[in-house]
Amino acid sequence: MELTGKHIALGVSGGIAAYKAAELVRLLIKQGATVQVAMTEAATHFITPVTFQALSGNPVFTDQWDPRVANNMAHIDLSRAADVLLIAPASADFLAKVANGLADDLLSTLTLARDCPLLVAPAMNQQMWENAATQRNIVTLRSDGISILGPACGEQACGENGLGRMLEPEEILTELIAHFQPRLLAGKKVLLTAGPTFEAIDPVRGITNLSSGKMGFALARAAREAGAEVTLVCGPVSQPTPSGIKRVDVTSAHEMHAAVMQCAAAQDVFIGVAAVADYRPKLASEHKIKKDGASATPIELVQNPDILADVAALPAPPLCVGFAAESRNLADYAQKKRAAKKIPLIVGNLVQHGFGGDDTMLTLFDDDGATPLPPGPKLALARALIEHIAGLLARR
Ligand code: C5P
């Protein structure tokens, strides 16, 4: 559970995306948060307070004159208890109010009275989002330190298509979880490789490695949570892209090498998590090889470039981190790889421990020797690794 002990004040303003806020409350509660909902009068036309009360287990407030609040200061009480105030959906009108400091109902008043961070998830018709007044308000909100989550692009309830959709509840949850992580890599650029590579033999066959990409994707997410600008170059995987990350899809080791070398010099950190194929067929057959015997010739292999070693050999390389997945002699092989590739840190794991799964065991190998991390979910280990890397970067 990622939000245990966190108190979230959720403001719901009037828009059709208000129905998705119910799902958001369910997700927040599942992650261990306490949720207190306040709604605008307009929001109650789309979804009733009873829905939020049932899902959050707390009374819902809509009125600044609510007699249930003993001191009649709901706007103060509701925001003081919160670790964060999240407005989802945030309508164009509500954003305009916040940008201008208006306080003419309970939700806008408690937003003005807050002493906690404010996150807003805009939701509106694309024309309303593009409108110069809305864009002016967004600039103001950003410069006031308010986090704007989304909006997304796509089909809208009005039948139009464009920017203005509220982020999906799962995406808002991810952003909220990220909000509570320490910003250890703020302003830093992190480049990662993940997944396998695929080296074509013919149009339908190839050589590849087993790799789900889960560890690389978890690290990309953890680096983004830590405030870094993240680029993830990945081979063929079926992982969803973590939000806020630049993803570059490649197939072969050669393509991965080219994509990495194009931007490696501008990075602060490079983490090679990909299971890169060591060899590729010298020539890929243009047509499918038939099993008639005539085309059954041996496949000649040539070695692929070592991406990590090439990045580490740049004149001013980023801090380079490698991975070593081994089935035995982990410490010995990992330290040898670290020396061969001339990198400061290599992360070792035994393939018997968590290969393809959601949990794993990692050991860090550097100048100080071996440091095992406590076993756990890949995201938790990714965060621990990012913390270690941030420490190395600070000492560089
Ligand atoms: O060379 P080896 O596969 O044993 O080392 C693994 C580490 O090197 C991983 O970090 C992997 O991403 C990286 N690597 C690479 N290019 C290769 C082979 C491995 O970047 N051609």
Coordinates of C-alpha atoms and ligand atoms in Angstrom, one line a residue:
M1 CA 0.0 0.0 0.0
E2 CA 1.5 3.2 -1.2
L3 CA -0.6 5.8 0.6
T4 CA -0.8 4.4 4.1
G5 CA -1.3 7.2 6.7
K6 CA -1.8 9.9 4.0
H7 CA -4.9 12.1 4.3
I8 CA -6.2 13.2 0.9
A9 CA -8.7 16.0 0.6
L10 CA -10.4 15.4 -2.8
G11 CA -12.3 18.3 -4.4
V12 CA -14.8 17.4 -7.1
S13 CA -15.9 20.2 -9.4
G14 CA -18.6 20.1 -12.1
G15 CA -17.9 18.2 -15.2
I16 CA -18.8 14.8 -16.7
A17 CA -15.5 13.4 -15.6
A18 CA -16.9 13.6 -12.0
Y19 CA -18.1 10.1 -12.3
K20 CA -14.5 8.9 -12.6
A21 CA -13.7 10.5 -9.3
A22 CA -15.7 7.8 -7.6
E23 CA -13.2 5.2 -9.0
L24 CA -10.4 7.4 -7.9
V25 CA -11.7 7.4 -4.3
R26 CA -11.8 3.6 -4.4
L27 CA -8.2 3.4 -5.7
L28 CA -7.0 5.9 -3.0
I29 CA -8.7 3.9 -0.2
K30 CA -7.2 0.6 -1.6
Q31 CA -3.7 2.2 -1.2
G32 CA -4.4 3.0 2.4
A33 CA -5.3 6.7 2.2
T34 CA -7.9 8.5 4.2
V35 CA -10.1 10.4 1.8
Q36 CA -12.3 13.5 2.6
V37 CA -14.4 14.6 -0.3
A38 CA -15.8 18.1 -0.9
M39 CA -17.9 18.9 -4.0
T40 CA -19.1 22.0 -5.7
E41 CA -22.8 22.4 -6.2
A42 CA -22.3 21.8 -10.0
A43 CA -20.6 18.5 -9.3
T44 CA -23.7 17.2 -7.5
H45 CA -25.5 17.4 -10.8
F46 CA -23.2 14.7 -12.2
I47 CA -22.8 12.4 -9.2
T48 CA -24.3 12.4 -5.7
P49 CA -22.5 13.0 -2.4
V50 CA -23.9 9.6 -1.3
T51 CA -21.6 7.8 -3.7
F52 CA -18.5 9.5 -2.3
Q53 CA -19.7 9.0 1.2
A54 CA -20.1 5.3 0.7
L55 CA -16.7 4.9 -1.0
S56 CA -14.7 7.1 1.3
G57 CA -16.5 6.2 4.5
N58 CA -16.6 9.9 5.4
P59 CA -19.3 12.5 5.3
V60 CA -19.1 14.6 2.1
F61 CA -19.2 18.4 2.3
T62 CA -20.7 20.7 -0.4
D63 CA -21.8 23.8 1.6
Q64 CA -19.8 26.3 3.5
W65 CA -22.7 26.8 5.9
D66 CA -23.0 23.1 6.7
P67 CA -24.4 22.8 10.3
R68 CA -22.5 19.5 10.9
V69 CA -19.3 21.4 11.4
A70 CA -19.4 22.6 15.0
N71 CA -17.3 25.7 14.5
N72 CA -18.8 26.4 11.1
M73 CA -15.3 26.6 9.6
A74 CA -15.5 23.6 7.2
H75 CA -13.1 25.4 4.8
I76 CA -10.4 25.5 7.5
D77 CA -11.0 22.1 9.1
L78 CA -11.0 20.2 5.8
S79 CA -7.8 21.6 4.4
R80 CA -5.8 21.7 7.7
A81 CA -6.2 17.9 8.1
A82 CA -4.9 17.1 4.6
D83 CA -1.4 16.1 3.3
V84 CA -2.5 17.1 -0.1
L85 CA -5.5 18.7 -1.8
L86 CA -6.4 17.1 -5.1
I87 CA -9.1 18.6 -7.4
A88 CA -10.3 16.0 -9.8
P89 CA -12.0 16.9 -12.1
A90 CA -11.0 20.5 -12.1
S91 CA -13.3 22.4 -14.4
A92 CA -12.3 25.4 -16.5
D93 CA -14.4 27.6 -14.2
F94 CA -12.9 26.1 -11.0
L95 CA -9.3 26.6 -12.4
A96 CA -10.2 30.2 -13.2
K97 CA -11.4 30.7 -9.6
V98 CA -8.2 29.3 -8.1
A99 CA -6.0 31.3 -10.5
N100 CA -7.7 34.5 -9.4
G101 CA -8.1 33.6 -5.7
L102 CA -11.9 33.6 -5.7
A103 CA -13.7 32.0 -2.8
D104 CA -17.4 31.9 -3.3
D105 CA -18.3 28.3 -2.3
L106 CA -16.9 25.7 0.1
L107 CA -14.4 24.1 -2.3
S108 CA -12.9 27.3 -3.6
T109 CA -12.7 28.7 -0.1
L110 CA -11.0 25.6 1.3
T111 CA -8.6 25.7 -1.7
L112 CA -7.7 29.3 -0.8
A113 CA -7.4 28.4 2.9
R114 CA -5.2 25.4 2.3
D115 CA -1.7 25.0 3.9
C116 CA -0.9 21.8 1.9
P117 CA 0.2 21.2 -1.7
L118 CA -2.5 21.5 -4.4
L119 CA -2.7 19.1 -7.4
V120 CA -5.4 19.6 -10.1
A121 CA -6.6 17.3 -12.8
P122 CA -8.2 19.5 -15.5
A123 CA -11.2 18.1 -17.4
M124 CA -13.0 20.0 -20.1
N125 CA -13.9 20.3 -23.7
Q126 CA -10.9 20.8 -26.0
Q127 CA -12.0 24.3 -27.1
M128 CA -12.3 25.3 -23.4
W129 CA -8.8 24.0 -22.7
E130 CA -7.3 25.8 -25.7
N131 CA -9.1 29.0 -24.9
A132 CA -6.6 31.8 -24.2
A133 CA -8.1 32.6 -20.8
T134 CA -7.8 28.9 -19.6
Q135 CA -4.2 28.8 -20.9
R136 CA -3.4 32.1 -19.1
N137 CA -4.9 30.6 -15.9
I138 CA -2.8 27.4 -16.3
V139 CA 0.4 29.6 -16.6
T140 CA -0.6 31.4 -13.4
L141 CA -1.4 28.2 -11.5
R142 CA 2.0 26.7 -12.5
S143 CA 3.8 29.8 -11.4
D144 CA 1.9 29.6 -8.1
G145 CA 3.5 26.1 -7.5
I146 CA 0.3 24.2 -8.3
S147 CA 0.8 20.8 -10.0
I148 CA -1.2 20.3 -13.1
L149 CA -1.9 16.6 -13.8
G150 CA -2.7 16.2 -17.5
P151 CA -5.0 16.7 -19.3
A152 CA -5.0 13.8 -21.7
C153 CA -5.8 13.9 -25.4
G154 CA -8.6 11.8 -26.9
E155 CA -12.3 11.3 -27.4
Q156 CA -14.5 13.6 -25.3
A157 CA -18.0 13.3 -23.9
C158 CA -19.2 16.1 -26.2
G159 CA -18.1 13.9 -29.3
E160 CA -15.1 16.1 -30.1
N161 CA -11.5 14.9 -30.0
G162 CA -8.5 16.7 -28.5
L163 CA -6.7 17.8 -25.3
G164 CA -8.9 18.3 -22.2
R165 CA -9.8 14.8 -21.1
M166 CA -9.1 14.1 -17.4
L167 CA -6.3 11.6 -16.8
E168 CA -7.7 8.1 -16.0
P169 CA -8.1 7.5 -12.2
E170 CA -5.1 5.0 -12.3
E171 CA -2.9 7.7 -13.8
I172 CA -4.0 10.3 -11.2
L173 CA -3.2 7.7 -8.5
T174 CA 0.3 7.2 -10.0
E175 CA 0.9 11.0 -10.0
L176 CA -0.2 11.3 -6.4
I177 CA 2.1 8.5 -5.3
A178 CA 4.9 10.2 -7.1
H179 CA 4.1 13.4 -5.3
F180 CA 5.0 11.8 -2.0
Q181 CA 8.4 10.5 -3.2
P182 CA 11.6 12.5 -2.4
R183 CA 12.8 14.6 -5.3
L184 CA 16.3 13.1 -5.2
L185 CA 17.0 13.6 -9.0
A186 CA 15.2 16.9 -9.6
G187 CA 16.7 18.6 -12.7
K188 CA 18.7 15.5 -13.7
K189 CA 18.4 13.6 -16.9
V190 CA 18.2 9.8 -16.8
L191 CA 18.5 7.4 -19.7
L192 CA 17.6 3.7 -19.4
T193 CA 17.4 0.7 -21.6
A194 CA 14.9 -2.1 -20.8
G195 CA 13.5 -5.3 -22.2
P196 CA 15.1 -7.8 -24.6
T197 CA 16.4 -7.1 -28.1
F198 CA 15.3 -9.1 -31.1
E199 CA 17.8 -10.1 -33.8
A200 CA 16.1 -11.1 -37.1
I201 CA 17.0 -14.4 -38.8
D202 CA 14.3 -14.0 -41.4
P203 CA 11.0 -12.0 -41.5
V204 CA 9.3 -14.2 -38.9
R205 CA 12.2 -15.6 -36.8
G206 CA 14.9 -14.3 -34.6
I207 CA 17.3 -14.6 -31.6
T208 CA 16.2 -12.9 -28.4
N209 CA 16.6 -13.0 -24.6
L210 CA 14.0 -13.6 -22.0
S211 CA 13.2 -10.3 -20.4
S212 CA 9.8 -8.9 -19.2
G213 CA 11.2 -5.3 -19.0
K214 CA 9.5 -5.0 -15.5
M215 CA 12.7 -4.0 -13.7
G216 CA 13.7 -1.3 -16.3
F217 CA 10.2 0.1 -16.4
A218 CA 10.1 0.2 -12.5
L219 CA 13.4 2.1 -12.5
A220 CA 12.1 4.5 -15.1
R221 CA 9.1 5.2 -13.0
A222 CA 11.2 5.6 -9.8
A223 CA 13.6 8.0 -11.6
R224 CA 10.6 10.1 -12.8
E225 CA 9.1 10.1 -9.3
A226 CA 12.4 11.4 -8.0
G227 CA 12.0 14.4 -10.4
A228 CA 14.3 13.3 -13.3
E229 CA 13.6 13.8 -17.0
V230 CA 13.5 10.2 -18.1
T231 CA 14.1 8.6 -21.5
L232 CA 13.5 4.9 -21.8
V233 CA 14.8 3.0 -24.8
C234 CA 13.1 -0.4 -24.9
G235 CA 13.1 -3.5 -26.9
P236 CA 9.9 -5.5 -27.6
V237 CA 8.0 -5.6 -24.3
S238 CA 4.3 -5.4 -23.4
Q239 CA 4.7 -3.0 -20.4
P240 CA 2.5 0.1 -20.2
T241 CA 4.6 3.3 -20.4
P242 CA 4.9 5.0 -17.0
S243 CA 3.4 8.5 -17.2
G244 CA 5.7 11.4 -17.9
I245 CA 8.4 9.4 -19.6
K246 CA 9.8 9.6 -23.1
R247 CA 9.7 6.1 -24.5
V248 CA 11.7 5.1 -27.6
D249 CA 10.8 1.6 -29.0
V250 CA 13.5 -0.3 -30.8
T251 CA 13.8 -3.9 -31.9
S252 CA 17.5 -4.9 -32.5
A253 CA 20.6 -4.2 -30.4
H254 CA 21.9 -2.0 -33.3
E255 CA 18.8 0.2 -33.1
M256 CA 19.1 0.3 -29.3
H257 CA 22.7 1.3 -29.6
A258 CA 21.9 4.1 -32.1
A259 CA 19.0 5.4 -30.0
V260 CA 21.1 5.5 -26.8
M261 CA 24.3 7.0 -28.4
Q262 CA 22.1 9.8 -29.9
C263 CA 21.4 11.3 -26.5
A264 CA 23.8 9.6 -24.0
A265 CA 26.3 12.5 -23.8
A266 CA 23.5 14.8 -22.6
Q267 CA 22.5 12.6 -19.6
D268 CA 23.5 12.7 -16.0
V269 CA 22.8 8.9 -15.5
F270 CA 22.6 5.9 -17.8
I271 CA 21.2 2.7 -16.5
G272 CA 21.5 -0.4 -18.8
V273 CA 18.8 -2.8 -17.8
A274 CA 18.1 -4.3 -21.2
A275 CA 19.0 -7.9 -21.8
V276 CA 20.8 -7.1 -25.1
A277 CA 21.5 -10.1 -27.4
D278 CA 25.2 -10.6 -27.6
Y279 CA 25.1 -11.8 -31.2
R280 CA 23.0 -11.3 -34.3
P281 CA 22.8 -13.2 -37.6
K282 CA 25.3 -11.7 -40.0
L283 CA 22.7 -11.5 -42.7
A284 CA 18.9 -11.7 -42.1
S285 CA 17.2 -13.6 -44.9
E286 CA 14.9 -11.4 -46.9
H287 CA 12.4 -14.2 -47.3
K288 CA 11.1 -16.8 -44.8
I289 CA 13.5 -19.7 -44.7
K290 CA 11.8 -22.9 -45.9
K291 CA 12.2 -26.3 -44.3
D292 CA 13.0 -28.0 -47.6
G293 CA 16.6 -28.6 -46.6
A294 CA 18.0 -26.4 -49.4
S295 CA 18.0 -23.3 -47.3
A296 CA 19.0 -25.0 -44.1
T297 CA 22.4 -23.5 -43.9
P298 CA 24.2 -22.6 -40.6
I299 CA 23.4 -19.1 -39.3
E300 CA 26.6 -17.1 -39.1
L301 CA 26.6 -14.8 -36.1
V302 CA 28.5 -11.5 -35.5
Q303 CA 28.9 -9.7 -32.2
N304 CA 26.6 -6.8 -31.2
P305 CA 28.1 -3.6 -29.9
D306 CA 28.2 -3.3 -26.1
I307 CA 26.0 -0.3 -25.5
L308 CA 26.9 0.2 -21.8
A309 CA 30.7 0.0 -22.5
D310 CA 30.3 2.5 -25.3
V311 CA 28.4 5.0 -23.2
A312 CA 31.0 4.5 -20.4
A313 CA 33.8 5.3 -22.9
L314 CA 32.3 8.7 -23.9
P315 CA 34.7 11.6 -23.1
A316 CA 32.4 12.9 -20.3
P317 CA 30.1 9.9 -19.6
P318 CA 27.0 10.0 -17.5
L319 CA 27.1 8.0 -14.3
C320 CA 26.8 4.5 -15.7
V321 CA 25.0 1.6 -14.0
G322 CA 24.8 -1.9 -15.4
F323 CA 22.8 -5.0 -14.5
A324 CA 24.2 -8.6 -14.3
A325 CA 21.6 -11.4 -14.4
E326 CA 23.4 -14.6 -13.6
S327 CA 22.4 -18.1 -12.8
R328 CA 25.5 -18.7 -10.5
N329 CA 28.8 -17.1 -9.2
L330 CA 26.9 -13.7 -9.1
A331 CA 29.5 -11.7 -7.1
D332 CA 32.4 -12.9 -9.2
Y333 CA 30.7 -12.4 -12.6
A334 CA 29.2 -9.0 -11.6
Q335 CA 32.5 -7.6 -10.4
K336 CA 34.3 -8.8 -13.6
K337 CA 31.6 -7.1 -15.8
R338 CA 31.9 -3.9 -13.8
A339 CA 35.7 -3.9 -14.4
A340 CA 35.4 -4.8 -18.1
K341 CA 32.8 -2.1 -18.8
K342 CA 34.6 0.4 -16.6
I343 CA 31.5 1.4 -14.7
P344 CA 31.1 2.4 -11.0
L345 CA 28.1 0.3 -10.2
I346 CA 26.6 -3.0 -11.3
V347 CA 23.4 -4.4 -10.0
G348 CA 23.4 -8.2 -9.7
N349 CA 20.5 -10.6 -9.5
L350 CA 20.2 -14.4 -9.8
V351 CA 17.8 -15.3 -12.5
Q352 CA 16.3 -17.9 -10.1
H353 CA 15.2 -14.9 -7.9
G354 CA 12.3 -13.1 -9.5
F355 CA 13.0 -13.4 -13.3
G356 CA 9.9 -12.1 -15.0
G357 CA 8.0 -11.7 -11.7
D358 CA 6.9 -8.6 -9.7
D359 CA 9.3 -9.2 -6.8
T360 CA 13.1 -9.7 -6.9
M361 CA 16.4 -9.7 -5.0
L362 CA 19.2 -7.3 -5.9
T363 CA 22.8 -6.9 -4.8
L364 CA 24.8 -3.7 -5.5
F365 CA 28.5 -4.2 -6.5
D366 CA 30.7 -1.1 -6.4
D367 CA 34.1 0.0 -5.1
D368 CA 32.9 -0.8 -1.5
G369 CA 32.1 -4.4 -2.4
A370 CA 28.7 -6.1 -2.3
T371 CA 25.6 -4.5 -0.7
P372 CA 22.4 -6.7 -0.8
L373 CA 19.1 -4.8 -0.9
P374 CA 16.2 -6.2 1.1
P375 CA 14.1 -8.4 -1.2
G376 CA 10.7 -7.0 -2.3
P377 CA 8.6 -5.6 -5.1
K378 CA 10.6 -4.3 -8.1
L379 CA 9.2 -0.8 -7.6
A380 CA 10.4 -0.7 -4.0
L381 CA 13.9 -2.0 -5.1
A382 CA 13.9 0.5 -8.0
R383 CA 13.3 3.4 -5.5
A384 CA 16.1 2.1 -3.3
L385 CA 18.4 1.9 -6.3
I386 CA 17.5 5.4 -7.4
E387 CA 18.3 6.7 -3.9
H388 CA 21.7 4.9 -4.1
I389 CA 22.4 6.4 -7.5
A390 CA 21.4 9.9 -6.3
G391 CA 24.0 9.5 -3.5
L392 CA 26.7 8.5 -6.0
L393 CA 25.8 11.4 -8.3
A394 CA 26.0 13.9 -5.4
R395 CA 29.5 12.6 -4.6
R396 CA 30.7 12.8 -8.2
Ligands
C5P1 O1 27.7 -7.9 -21.2 P1 26.7 -8.4 -20.2 O2 25.4 -8.8 -20.9 O3 27.2 -9.6 -19.4 O4 26.4 -7.3 -19.2 C1 25.1 -6.9 -18.8 C2 25.0 -5.4 -18.8 O5 25.5 -4.8 -20.0 C3 23.6 -4.9 -18.7 O6 23.5 -3.7 -18.0 C4 23.2 -4.7 -20.2 O7 22.1 -3.8 -20.3 C5 24.5 -4.2 -20.7 N1 24.8 -4.6 -22.2 C6 24.8 -3.6 -23.1 N2 25.0 -4.0 -24.4 C7 25.3 -5.2 -24.7 C8 25.3 -6.2 -23.8 C9 25.0 -5.8 -22.5 O8 24.5 -2.4 -22.9 N3 25.6 -5.6 -26.0

